[in-house]
Amino acid sequence: MRMYDLITKKKHGGTLTAEELRYMVEGYVAGEIPDYQMSAMLMAIWFNGMTAQETTELTIAMADSGDRVDLSAIAGKKVDKHSTGGVGDKTTLICAPIVAACGGRVAKMSGRGLGHTGGTVDKLEAIPGYETAISREKFFSIVNECGVSVIGQSGNLAPADKKLYALRDVTATVDAIPLIASSIMSKKLAAGSDCILLDVKTGSGAFMKTLDDAIALAQTMVAIGEGAGRRTVALITDMDTPLGLGIGNSIEVAESMDVLRGKGPHDLTEVSLQLAENMLYLVGKGTIEECRRMAEQSIADGSAFETFCTMVRRQGGDDAVLRDASKFPQAAVQVQIRANADGYITAMDAEKIGAVSVVLGAGRETKDSPIDFAAGLILHKKYGDAVKSDDVIATLYTDSTQRGDSAAQLYRAAITIGTEEPPVRPLVYARVE
Ligand code: URA
């Protein structure tokens, strides 16, 4: 087999076989296929696309390029969750304990944040003492005991994706749906869960800016998951506006605890419940309606909150901050942002608001930037809310007035106040099964 012939085939719109795709992935990871040939192939894929079968075979070959996590030491069906990334998206901290409290099993490896979106591992590390790097044995035993453990990604999962993504990034081939779908799903297949719930975000703060693209990506990923023998469902959820009211690591943990105690904001509670009910449905706990009732009950009876506290304690964390958020280390500087007119908030640019959180110190500009766990913002008024001139619409938290002032300027530019009440937008646009 020659890479040259495979590039020619794809250039003319041909379909690559499973053997050809495996040859290509293995040869590239082994360093036998050079970057210039893989770049040509990626561009041919960008122009000509891939069939559902090709995308699935590519994903399986990528998942096989490194370790596959064996979760068989955990009893019962395991369900994973993946979000394509958003601003204020702390739903894993909410759904995972809900699912565990209702008898599902969540053995989850999460990532760190980069750029305008946050990462679950950073949020968990805001809890004093919480360890995200623990042995596999401890990870399995925590899931067996309390139904859930969330740790950082470890091991050599899908190295083909790492190498391919770096090449896509410099060859203008990131934005191809079969390549995005195979990249995400190769890591999910390697992570070993039986079922996968995908949260594909759409809107100004999302990777997929339009609903059509988000649906196309969701359909491709669901087909890959099912083709690889994993029960997979996707929800398309809104990321035109940040989710919930808090952005920033300890601020988001505190808000998640509010939801788990039944006093969180409506949008975050509703999206989290819909994700959790689908995770429970995937592991066979009942119909969607039954799973919804179970999820709601786990909030009402406190079991989801207590499950989260147990997981945190087992991973070395101090659950006092979960019971009383004022015990989190507090930011030195607070800046209030006030409305400059009467009217309604008619637009909030989620990507720009994510960038504000990075300026405040809550996120990373580069992979190695430090994080200030206390930094972030609380939104007092959101899309659709009526405001009066001089109302406080947001509070920013940071460690210096200089950062606070630059972030305040950016925040004002991310918000539009108009005179007409804007239309209500859905929180969940579609479900793909
Ligand atoms: N996220 C990924 O993991 N891969 C992509 O290709 C795009 C977003």
CSV table of C-alpha atoms and ligand atoms in Angstrom, one decimal:
chain,number,residue,atom,x,y,z
A,1,MET,CA,0.0,0.0,0.0
A,2,ARG,CA,1.3,3.5,-0.8
A,3,MET,CA,0.1,6.8,0.9
A,4,TYR,CA,0.5,8.4,-2.6
A,5,ASP,CA,-2.3,6.1,-4.0
A,6,LEU,CA,-4.6,6.8,-1.0
A,7,ILE,CA,-4.2,10.6,-1.4
A,8,THR,CA,-5.0,10.2,-5.2
A,9,LYS,CA,-8.1,8.1,-4.4
A,10,LYS,CA,-9.4,10.7,-1.9
A,11,LYS,CA,-8.5,13.6,-4.2
A,12,HIS,CA,-10.9,12.0,-6.8
A,13,GLY,CA,-13.7,11.6,-4.2
A,14,GLY,CA,-13.1,7.8,-3.6
A,15,THR,CA,-13.9,5.9,-0.5
A,16,LEU,CA,-11.0,4.6,1.6
A,17,THR,CA,-11.3,1.1,3.1
A,18,ALA,CA,-10.8,0.1,6.7
A,19,GLU,CA,-7.4,-1.4,5.9
A,20,GLU,CA,-6.3,1.8,4.0
A,21,LEU,CA,-7.4,4.0,6.9
A,22,ARG,CA,-5.6,1.8,9.4
A,23,TYR,CA,-2.5,1.8,7.3
A,24,MET,CA,-2.6,5.6,7.1
A,25,VAL,CA,-3.2,6.2,10.9
A,26,GLU,CA,-0.6,3.6,12.0
A,27,GLY,CA,2.0,4.8,9.5
A,28,TYR,CA,1.5,8.4,10.5
A,29,VAL,CA,1.8,7.7,14.3
A,30,ALA,CA,4.9,5.5,13.6
A,31,GLY,CA,6.5,8.4,11.7
A,32,GLU,CA,6.6,6.4,8.4
A,33,ILE,CA,4.1,8.7,6.7
A,34,PRO,CA,5.5,12.3,6.6
A,35,ASP,CA,3.5,15.4,7.5
A,36,TYR,CA,3.4,16.6,3.9
A,37,GLN,CA,1.6,13.5,2.7
A,38,MET,CA,-0.8,13.6,5.7
A,39,SER,CA,-1.4,17.3,5.0
A,40,ALA,CA,-2.4,16.5,1.4
A,41,MET,CA,-4.8,13.8,2.7
A,42,LEU,CA,-6.4,16.1,5.2
A,43,MET,CA,-7.0,18.7,2.6
A,44,ALA,CA,-8.5,16.1,0.2
A,45,ILE,CA,-10.8,15.0,3.1
A,46,TRP,CA,-11.7,18.7,3.7
A,47,PHE,CA,-12.8,19.1,0.1
A,48,ASN,CA,-14.4,15.6,-0.5
A,49,GLY,CA,-15.6,14.6,2.9
A,50,MET,CA,-15.9,11.0,4.1
A,51,THR,CA,-18.7,8.5,4.2
A,52,ALA,CA,-20.2,7.5,7.6
A,53,GLN,CA,-18.4,4.1,7.3
A,54,GLU,CA,-15.1,5.8,6.5
A,55,THR,CA,-15.4,8.2,9.4
A,56,THR,CA,-16.2,5.3,11.8
A,57,GLU,CA,-13.2,3.3,10.6
A,58,LEU,CA,-10.9,6.3,10.8
A,59,THR,CA,-12.1,6.9,14.4
A,60,ILE,CA,-11.6,3.3,15.4
A,61,ALA,CA,-8.1,3.2,14.0
A,62,MET,CA,-7.3,6.5,15.9
A,63,ALA,CA,-8.8,5.0,19.1
A,64,ASP,CA,-6.6,1.9,18.6
A,65,SER,CA,-3.4,4.0,18.2
A,66,GLY,CA,-2.8,4.2,22.0
A,67,ASP,CA,-4.2,2.8,25.3
A,68,ARG,CA,-7.8,1.7,25.6
A,69,VAL,CA,-9.0,2.1,29.1
A,70,ASP,CA,-10.5,-1.1,30.4
A,71,LEU,CA,-13.3,-0.2,32.8
A,72,SER,CA,-14.4,-3.8,33.4
A,73,ALA,CA,-13.3,-3.6,37.1
A,74,ILE,CA,-16.3,-1.3,37.6
A,75,ALA,CA,-19.6,-3.1,37.9
A,76,GLY,CA,-22.6,-2.0,35.8
A,77,LYS,CA,-22.9,0.2,32.7
A,78,LYS,CA,-20.7,3.2,32.5
A,79,VAL,CA,-21.8,6.4,30.8
A,80,ASP,CA,-19.4,9.1,29.6
A,81,LYS,CA,-20.3,12.7,28.7
A,82,HIS,CA,-18.6,15.1,26.3
A,83,SER,CA,-19.3,18.8,25.8
A,84,THR,CA,-17.9,20.6,22.7
A,85,GLY,CA,-17.1,23.4,25.1
A,86,GLY,CA,-18.8,26.5,26.3
A,87,VAL,CA,-18.6,29.5,28.6
A,88,GLY,CA,-20.0,28.8,32.1
A,89,ASP,CA,-20.5,25.2,31.2
A,90,LYS,CA,-20.2,23.3,34.5
A,91,THR,CA,-22.8,20.6,33.7
A,92,THR,CA,-20.4,17.7,34.3
A,93,LEU,CA,-20.2,18.7,38.0
A,94,ILE,CA,-24.0,18.5,38.1
A,95,CYS,CA,-25.0,15.6,35.9
A,96,ALA,CA,-22.3,13.2,37.0
A,97,PRO,CA,-23.4,13.0,40.7
A,98,ILE,CA,-27.1,13.0,39.6
A,99,VAL,CA,-26.5,10.0,37.4
A,100,ALA,CA,-24.5,8.3,40.2
A,101,ALA,CA,-27.1,9.0,42.8
A,102,CYS,CA,-29.7,7.3,40.5
A,103,GLY,CA,-27.6,4.1,40.1
A,104,GLY,CA,-25.6,5.0,36.9
A,105,ARG,CA,-21.8,4.7,36.8
A,106,VAL,CA,-19.7,7.6,35.6
A,107,ALA,CA,-15.9,7.0,35.3
A,108,LYS,CA,-14.9,10.2,33.7
A,109,MET,CA,-11.7,11.7,32.5
A,110,SER,CA,-11.9,15.4,31.8
A,111,GLY,CA,-9.6,18.0,30.4
A,112,ARG,CA,-8.3,21.5,31.3
A,113,GLY,CA,-9.6,24.7,29.8
A,114,LEU,CA,-7.8,26.6,27.0
A,115,GLY,CA,-8.9,30.0,25.5
A,116,HIS,CA,-12.4,31.2,26.1
A,117,THR,CA,-13.9,27.9,27.4
A,118,GLY,CA,-13.1,26.4,30.9
A,119,GLY,CA,-12.2,22.8,31.7
A,120,THR,CA,-13.8,20.5,34.3
A,121,VAL,CA,-10.4,19.6,35.8
A,122,ASP,CA,-9.6,23.2,36.6
A,123,LYS,CA,-13.0,23.6,38.3
A,124,LEU,CA,-12.4,20.5,40.4
A,125,GLU,CA,-8.9,21.6,41.3
A,126,ALA,CA,-10.5,24.8,42.7
A,127,ILE,CA,-11.8,22.6,45.6
A,128,PRO,CA,-8.9,22.6,48.2
A,129,GLY,CA,-7.2,19.2,48.3
A,130,TYR,CA,-9.1,17.6,45.3
A,131,GLU,CA,-6.8,15.3,43.4
A,132,THR,CA,-7.4,14.9,39.7
A,133,ALA,CA,-4.4,12.6,39.2
A,134,ILE,CA,-5.0,9.3,41.1
A,135,SER,CA,-4.2,5.7,40.3
A,136,ARG,CA,-6.4,3.7,38.1
A,137,GLU,CA,-7.2,1.3,41.0
A,138,LYS,CA,-8.3,4.2,43.2
A,139,PHE,CA,-10.4,5.6,40.3
A,140,PHE,CA,-12.2,2.3,39.8
A,141,SER,CA,-12.8,1.8,43.6
A,142,ILE,CA,-14.3,5.3,44.0
A,143,VAL,CA,-16.7,4.6,41.1
A,144,ASN,CA,-17.6,1.3,42.6
A,145,GLU,CA,-18.2,2.9,46.0
A,146,CYS,CA,-20.0,6.1,45.1
A,147,GLY,CA,-20.9,5.7,41.4
A,148,VAL,CA,-18.7,8.5,40.1
A,149,SER,CA,-15.2,9.7,39.9
A,150,VAL,CA,-13.9,12.6,37.7
A,151,ILE,CA,-10.2,12.7,37.1
A,152,GLY,CA,-7.8,14.3,34.6
A,153,GLN,CA,-6.9,12.6,31.4
A,154,SER,CA,-4.0,10.3,31.8
A,155,GLY,CA,-2.3,7.6,29.8
A,156,ASN,CA,-1.7,7.6,26.1
A,157,LEU,CA,-5.2,8.0,24.8
A,158,ALA,CA,-5.6,8.3,21.0
A,159,PRO,CA,-2.0,9.6,20.2
A,160,ALA,CA,-3.0,9.7,16.5
A,161,ASP,CA,-5.5,12.5,17.4
A,162,LYS,CA,-2.9,14.5,19.2
A,163,LYS,CA,-0.5,14.3,16.1
A,164,LEU,CA,-3.3,14.9,13.6
A,165,TYR,CA,-4.8,17.8,15.5
A,166,ALA,CA,-1.5,19.6,15.6
A,167,LEU,CA,-1.2,19.2,11.8
A,168,ARG,CA,-4.8,20.2,11.2
A,169,ASP,CA,-4.2,23.3,13.2
A,170,VAL,CA,-1.4,24.6,10.9
A,171,THR,CA,-2.9,23.3,7.6
A,172,ALA,CA,-6.4,25.0,7.9
A,173,THR,CA,-8.1,21.6,8.1
A,174,VAL,CA,-9.6,21.8,11.6
A,175,ASP,CA,-13.1,22.8,10.4
A,176,ALA,CA,-14.0,19.5,8.6
A,177,ILE,CA,-16.9,17.6,10.3
A,178,PRO,CA,-15.5,14.1,9.7
A,179,LEU,CA,-12.2,15.2,11.2
A,180,ILE,CA,-13.7,17.0,14.2
A,181,ALA,CA,-16.0,14.0,14.8
A,182,SER,CA,-13.2,11.4,14.6
A,183,SER,CA,-11.0,13.5,16.8
A,184,ILE,CA,-13.6,13.8,19.6
A,185,MET,CA,-14.9,10.2,19.3
A,186,SER,CA,-11.5,8.5,19.1
A,187,LYS,CA,-10.8,9.8,22.7
A,188,LYS,CA,-14.3,8.8,23.9
A,189,LEU,CA,-13.9,5.3,22.5
A,190,ALA,CA,-10.5,4.9,24.0
A,191,ALA,CA,-11.9,6.2,27.4
A,192,GLY,CA,-13.8,2.9,27.6
A,193,SER,CA,-17.4,3.7,28.7
A,194,ASP,CA,-20.3,1.7,27.3
A,195,CYS,CA,-22.5,4.7,26.5
A,196,ILE,CA,-21.8,8.3,25.5
A,197,LEU,CA,-23.9,11.4,25.9
A,198,LEU,CA,-22.7,14.3,23.7
A,199,ASP,CA,-23.5,17.9,24.4
A,200,VAL,CA,-22.9,19.8,21.1
A,201,LYS,CA,-23.1,23.5,21.8
A,202,THR,CA,-24.2,26.1,19.2
A,203,GLY,CA,-24.0,29.9,19.1
A,204,SER,CA,-21.5,32.7,19.6
A,205,GLY,CA,-19.5,31.0,22.3
A,206,ALA,CA,-19.4,27.6,20.7
A,207,PHE,CA,-17.1,25.8,18.3
A,208,MET,CA,-20.0,25.2,16.0
A,209,LYS,CA,-21.5,28.6,15.4
A,210,THR,CA,-24.6,27.6,13.4
A,211,LEU,CA,-27.3,25.1,14.3
A,212,ASP,CA,-27.0,23.3,11.0
A,213,ASP,CA,-23.3,22.6,11.6
A,214,ALA,CA,-24.0,21.5,15.2
A,215,ILE,CA,-26.6,19.1,14.0
A,216,ALA,CA,-24.4,17.7,11.3
A,217,LEU,CA,-21.5,17.2,13.8
A,218,ALA,CA,-23.9,15.6,16.3
A,219,GLN,CA,-25.3,13.2,13.7
A,220,THR,CA,-21.8,12.2,12.6
A,221,MET,CA,-20.6,11.6,16.1
A,222,VAL,CA,-23.7,9.6,17.0
A,223,ALA,CA,-23.2,7.4,13.9
A,224,ILE,CA,-19.6,6.8,14.9
A,225,GLY,CA,-20.5,5.8,18.5
A,226,GLU,CA,-23.2,3.5,17.4
A,227,GLY,CA,-21.0,2.1,14.6
A,228,ALA,CA,-18.4,1.3,17.2
A,229,GLY,CA,-20.9,-0.5,19.5
A,230,ARG,CA,-21.5,2.3,22.0
A,231,ARG,CA,-25.0,3.6,22.8
A,232,THR,CA,-24.7,7.3,21.9
A,233,VAL,CA,-27.1,10.2,22.1
A,234,ALA,CA,-26.4,13.9,21.4
A,235,LEU,CA,-28.2,17.1,22.6
A,236,ILE,CA,-27.7,20.3,20.7
A,237,THR,CA,-27.7,23.1,23.4
A,238,ASP,CA,-27.4,26.8,23.3
A,239,MET,CA,-24.1,28.6,23.8
A,240,ASP,CA,-25.1,32.0,22.4
A,241,THR,CA,-25.3,33.1,26.0
A,242,PRO,CA,-23.1,31.8,28.8
A,243,LEU,CA,-24.8,28.9,30.8
A,244,GLY,CA,-25.9,29.9,34.3
A,245,LEU,CA,-24.7,33.0,36.1
A,246,GLY,CA,-21.2,32.2,37.2
A,247,ILE,CA,-18.0,32.0,35.1
A,248,GLY,CA,-14.7,31.1,36.8
A,249,ASN,CA,-13.5,28.0,38.6
A,250,SER,CA,-14.6,28.2,42.3
A,251,ILE,CA,-17.6,30.4,41.2
A,252,GLU,CA,-18.7,27.6,39.0
A,253,VAL,CA,-18.3,24.9,41.6
A,254,ALA,CA,-20.4,27.0,44.0
A,255,GLU,CA,-23.1,27.5,41.4
A,256,SER,CA,-23.1,23.8,40.6
A,257,MET,CA,-23.7,23.1,44.3
A,258,ASP,CA,-26.6,25.5,44.2
A,259,VAL,CA,-28.2,23.5,41.4
A,260,LEU,CA,-27.6,20.2,43.2
A,261,ARG,CA,-29.4,21.7,46.2
A,262,GLY,CA,-32.3,22.8,44.1
A,263,LYS,CA,-31.6,26.5,44.1
A,264,GLY,CA,-29.6,27.1,40.9
A,265,PRO,CA,-30.5,29.2,38.0
A,266,HIS,CA,-33.2,27.9,35.6
A,267,ASP,CA,-31.2,27.6,32.4
A,268,LEU,CA,-28.3,25.6,34.1
A,269,THR,CA,-30.7,23.4,36.0
A,270,GLU,CA,-32.8,22.6,33.0
A,271,VAL,CA,-29.8,21.8,30.7
A,272,SER,CA,-28.2,19.7,33.4
A,273,LEU,CA,-31.4,17.8,34.0
A,274,GLN,CA,-31.8,17.1,30.3
A,275,LEU,CA,-28.3,15.8,30.0
A,276,ALA,CA,-28.6,13.7,33.2
A,277,GLU,CA,-31.9,12.2,32.1
A,278,ASN,CA,-30.4,11.1,28.8
A,279,MET,CA,-27.3,9.6,30.5
A,280,LEU,CA,-29.7,7.6,32.7
A,281,TYR,CA,-31.7,6.6,29.7
A,282,LEU,CA,-28.5,5.4,27.9
A,283,VAL,CA,-27.6,3.1,30.8
A,284,GLY,CA,-31.1,1.6,30.8
A,285,LYS,CA,-32.7,3.2,33.9
A,286,GLY,CA,-36.1,3.7,32.2
A,287,THR,CA,-37.9,5.9,29.7
A,288,ILE,CA,-36.8,9.5,29.3
A,289,GLU,CA,-39.7,10.6,31.4
A,290,GLU,CA,-38.9,8.1,34.2
A,291,CYS,CA,-35.2,9.2,34.1
A,292,ARG,CA,-36.2,12.8,34.4
A,293,ARG,CA,-38.3,12.1,37.5
A,294,MET,CA,-35.4,10.1,39.1
A,295,ALA,CA,-32.9,13.0,38.3
A,296,GLU,CA,-35.3,15.6,39.8
A,297,GLN,CA,-35.8,13.4,42.9
A,298,SER,CA,-32.0,13.1,43.4
A,299,ILE,CA,-31.9,16.9,43.7
A,300,ALA,CA,-35.0,17.1,45.9
A,301,ASP,CA,-33.8,14.4,48.4
A,302,GLY,CA,-30.2,15.7,48.6
A,303,SER,CA,-28.7,12.4,47.3
A,304,ALA,CA,-27.0,14.0,44.3
A,305,PHE,CA,-25.4,16.7,46.4
A,306,GLU,CA,-24.2,14.1,49.0
A,307,THR,CA,-22.8,11.9,46.2
A,308,PHE,CA,-20.7,14.8,45.0
A,309,CYS,CA,-19.5,15.5,48.5
A,310,THR,CA,-18.5,11.9,49.0
A,311,MET,CA,-16.6,11.8,45.7
A,312,VAL,CA,-14.8,15.0,46.7
A,313,ARG,CA,-13.8,13.6,50.1
A,314,ARG,CA,-12.6,10.3,48.6
A,315,GLN,CA,-10.4,12.3,46.2
A,316,GLY,CA,-8.8,14.3,49.1
A,317,GLY,CA,-11.0,17.4,48.7
A,318,ASP,CA,-12.5,19.5,51.5
A,319,ASP,CA,-16.3,19.4,51.2
A,320,ALA,CA,-16.7,22.4,53.6
A,321,VAL,CA,-16.5,24.7,50.6
A,322,LEU,CA,-19.3,22.8,48.9
A,323,ARG,CA,-21.6,23.3,51.9
A,324,ASP,CA,-20.6,26.9,52.3
A,325,ALA,CA,-19.1,28.7,49.3
A,326,SER,CA,-17.9,31.6,51.4
A,327,LYS,CA,-15.1,29.3,52.6
A,328,PHE,CA,-13.5,29.4,49.1
A,329,PRO,CA,-10.5,31.8,48.9
A,330,GLN,CA,-12.0,35.1,47.8
A,331,ALA,CA,-10.7,37.5,45.1
A,332,ALA,CA,-9.0,40.7,46.3
A,333,VAL,CA,-10.7,43.0,43.8
A,334,GLN,CA,-14.3,43.3,42.7
A,335,VAL,CA,-15.6,45.5,39.9
A,336,GLN,CA,-19.3,46.2,39.3
A,337,ILE,CA,-20.5,46.8,35.7
A,338,ARG,CA,-23.6,49.0,35.4
A,339,ALA,CA,-26.1,49.4,32.6
A,340,ASN,CA,-25.6,52.5,30.6
A,341,ALA,CA,-29.3,52.7,29.4
A,342,ASP,CA,-32.8,51.5,30.1
A,343,GLY,CA,-34.0,48.6,28.1
A,344,TYR,CA,-33.3,44.8,27.6
A,345,ILE,CA,-30.2,42.8,27.2
A,346,THR,CA,-30.6,41.9,23.6
A,347,ALA,CA,-27.3,40.1,23.0
A,348,MET,CA,-24.4,38.7,25.1
A,349,ASP,CA,-21.5,37.5,23.1
A,350,ALA,CA,-20.5,34.3,24.9
A,351,GLU,CA,-17.1,34.1,23.3
A,352,LYS,CA,-16.2,37.6,24.3
A,353,ILE,CA,-17.4,37.0,27.8
A,354,GLY,CA,-15.2,33.9,27.9
A,355,ALA,CA,-12.3,36.1,26.9
A,356,VAL,CA,-13.2,38.5,29.8
A,357,SER,CA,-12.8,35.5,32.2
A,358,VAL,CA,-9.4,34.8,30.8
A,359,VAL,CA,-8.3,38.5,31.3
A,360,LEU,CA,-9.6,38.2,34.9
A,361,GLY,CA,-7.3,35.2,35.5
A,362,ALA,CA,-9.9,32.4,35.4
A,363,GLY,CA,-8.7,30.8,32.2
A,364,ARG,CA,-5.6,30.1,30.2
A,365,GLU,CA,-4.2,32.0,27.2
A,366,THR,CA,-1.6,29.3,26.6
A,367,LYS,CA,-1.4,25.6,27.8
A,368,ASP,CA,1.0,26.6,30.6
A,369,SER,CA,-0.7,29.8,31.9
A,370,PRO,CA,-1.5,29.7,35.7
A,371,ILE,CA,-5.1,29.9,36.9
A,372,ASP,CA,-6.6,32.0,39.6
A,373,PHE,CA,-9.3,29.9,41.0
A,374,ALA,CA,-11.1,32.8,42.7
A,375,ALA,CA,-11.2,34.9,39.5
A,376,GLY,CA,-14.3,35.2,37.3
A,377,LEU,CA,-17.6,36.9,37.0
A,378,ILE,CA,-21.2,36.7,38.1
A,379,LEU,CA,-23.9,37.9,35.7
A,380,HIS,CA,-26.7,39.6,37.4
A,381,LYS,CA,-28.6,40.3,34.2
A,382,LYS,CA,-28.8,37.9,31.2
A,383,TYR,CA,-30.1,37.8,27.7
A,384,GLY,CA,-33.8,38.9,27.7
A,385,ASP,CA,-33.7,40.6,31.1
A,386,ALA,CA,-35.0,44.1,31.5
A,387,VAL,CA,-32.5,46.6,32.9
A,388,LYS,CA,-32.6,50.2,34.2
A,389,SER,CA,-29.7,52.6,33.6
A,390,ASP,CA,-27.2,52.2,36.4
A,391,ASP,CA,-28.4,48.7,37.5
A,392,VAL,CA,-25.4,46.4,38.3
A,393,ILE,CA,-25.4,43.9,35.5
A,394,ALA,CA,-22.3,41.9,36.4
A,395,THR,CA,-19.6,41.7,39.1
A,396,LEU,CA,-16.0,40.9,38.1
A,397,TYR,CA,-13.6,39.2,40.5
A,398,THR,CA,-9.8,39.3,40.1
A,399,ASP,CA,-6.5,40.0,41.8
A,400,SER,CA,-5.7,43.5,40.5
A,401,THR,CA,-7.5,46.7,39.6
A,402,GLN,CA,-5.6,46.8,36.3
A,403,ARG,CA,-7.0,43.4,35.2
A,404,GLY,CA,-10.4,44.4,36.5
A,405,ASP,CA,-10.4,47.6,34.5
A,406,SER,CA,-9.4,46.0,31.2
A,407,ALA,CA,-11.9,43.2,31.7
A,408,ALA,CA,-14.7,45.7,32.5
A,409,GLN,CA,-14.1,47.4,29.1
A,410,LEU,CA,-14.2,44.1,27.3
A,411,TYR,CA,-17.4,43.1,29.2
A,412,ARG,CA,-19.2,46.3,28.2
A,413,ALA,CA,-18.3,45.5,24.5
A,414,ALA,CA,-19.8,42.0,24.8
A,415,ILE,CA,-23.2,43.2,25.9
A,416,THR,CA,-25.9,44.9,23.8
A,417,ILE,CA,-28.8,46.8,25.5
A,418,GLY,CA,-31.7,47.5,23.2
A,419,THR,CA,-35.2,48.9,23.6
A,420,GLU,CA,-37.2,45.9,22.3
A,421,GLU,CA,-37.6,42.7,24.4
A,422,PRO,CA,-35.7,40.0,22.4
A,423,PRO,CA,-37.3,36.7,21.5
A,424,VAL,CA,-36.9,33.8,23.9
A,425,ARG,CA,-34.3,31.3,22.7
A,426,PRO,CA,-34.4,27.5,23.3
A,427,LEU,CA,-32.0,26.0,25.8
A,428,VAL,CA,-32.0,22.7,23.9
A,429,TYR,CA,-32.5,22.8,20.2
A,430,ALA,CA,-32.5,19.1,19.2
A,431,ARG,CA,-31.8,15.6,20.3
A,432,VAL,CA,-30.0,13.2,18.0
A,433,GLU,CA,-30.2,9.4,18.6
B,1,URA,N1,-12.3,19.3,19.8
B,1,URA,C1,-11.5,18.2,19.5
B,1,URA,O1,-11.2,17.4,20.4
B,1,URA,N2,-11.1,17.9,18.3
B,1,URA,C2,-11.4,18.7,17.2
B,1,URA,O2,-11.1,18.4,16.1
B,1,URA,C3,-12.2,19.9,17.5
B,1,URA,C4,-12.6,20.1,18.8
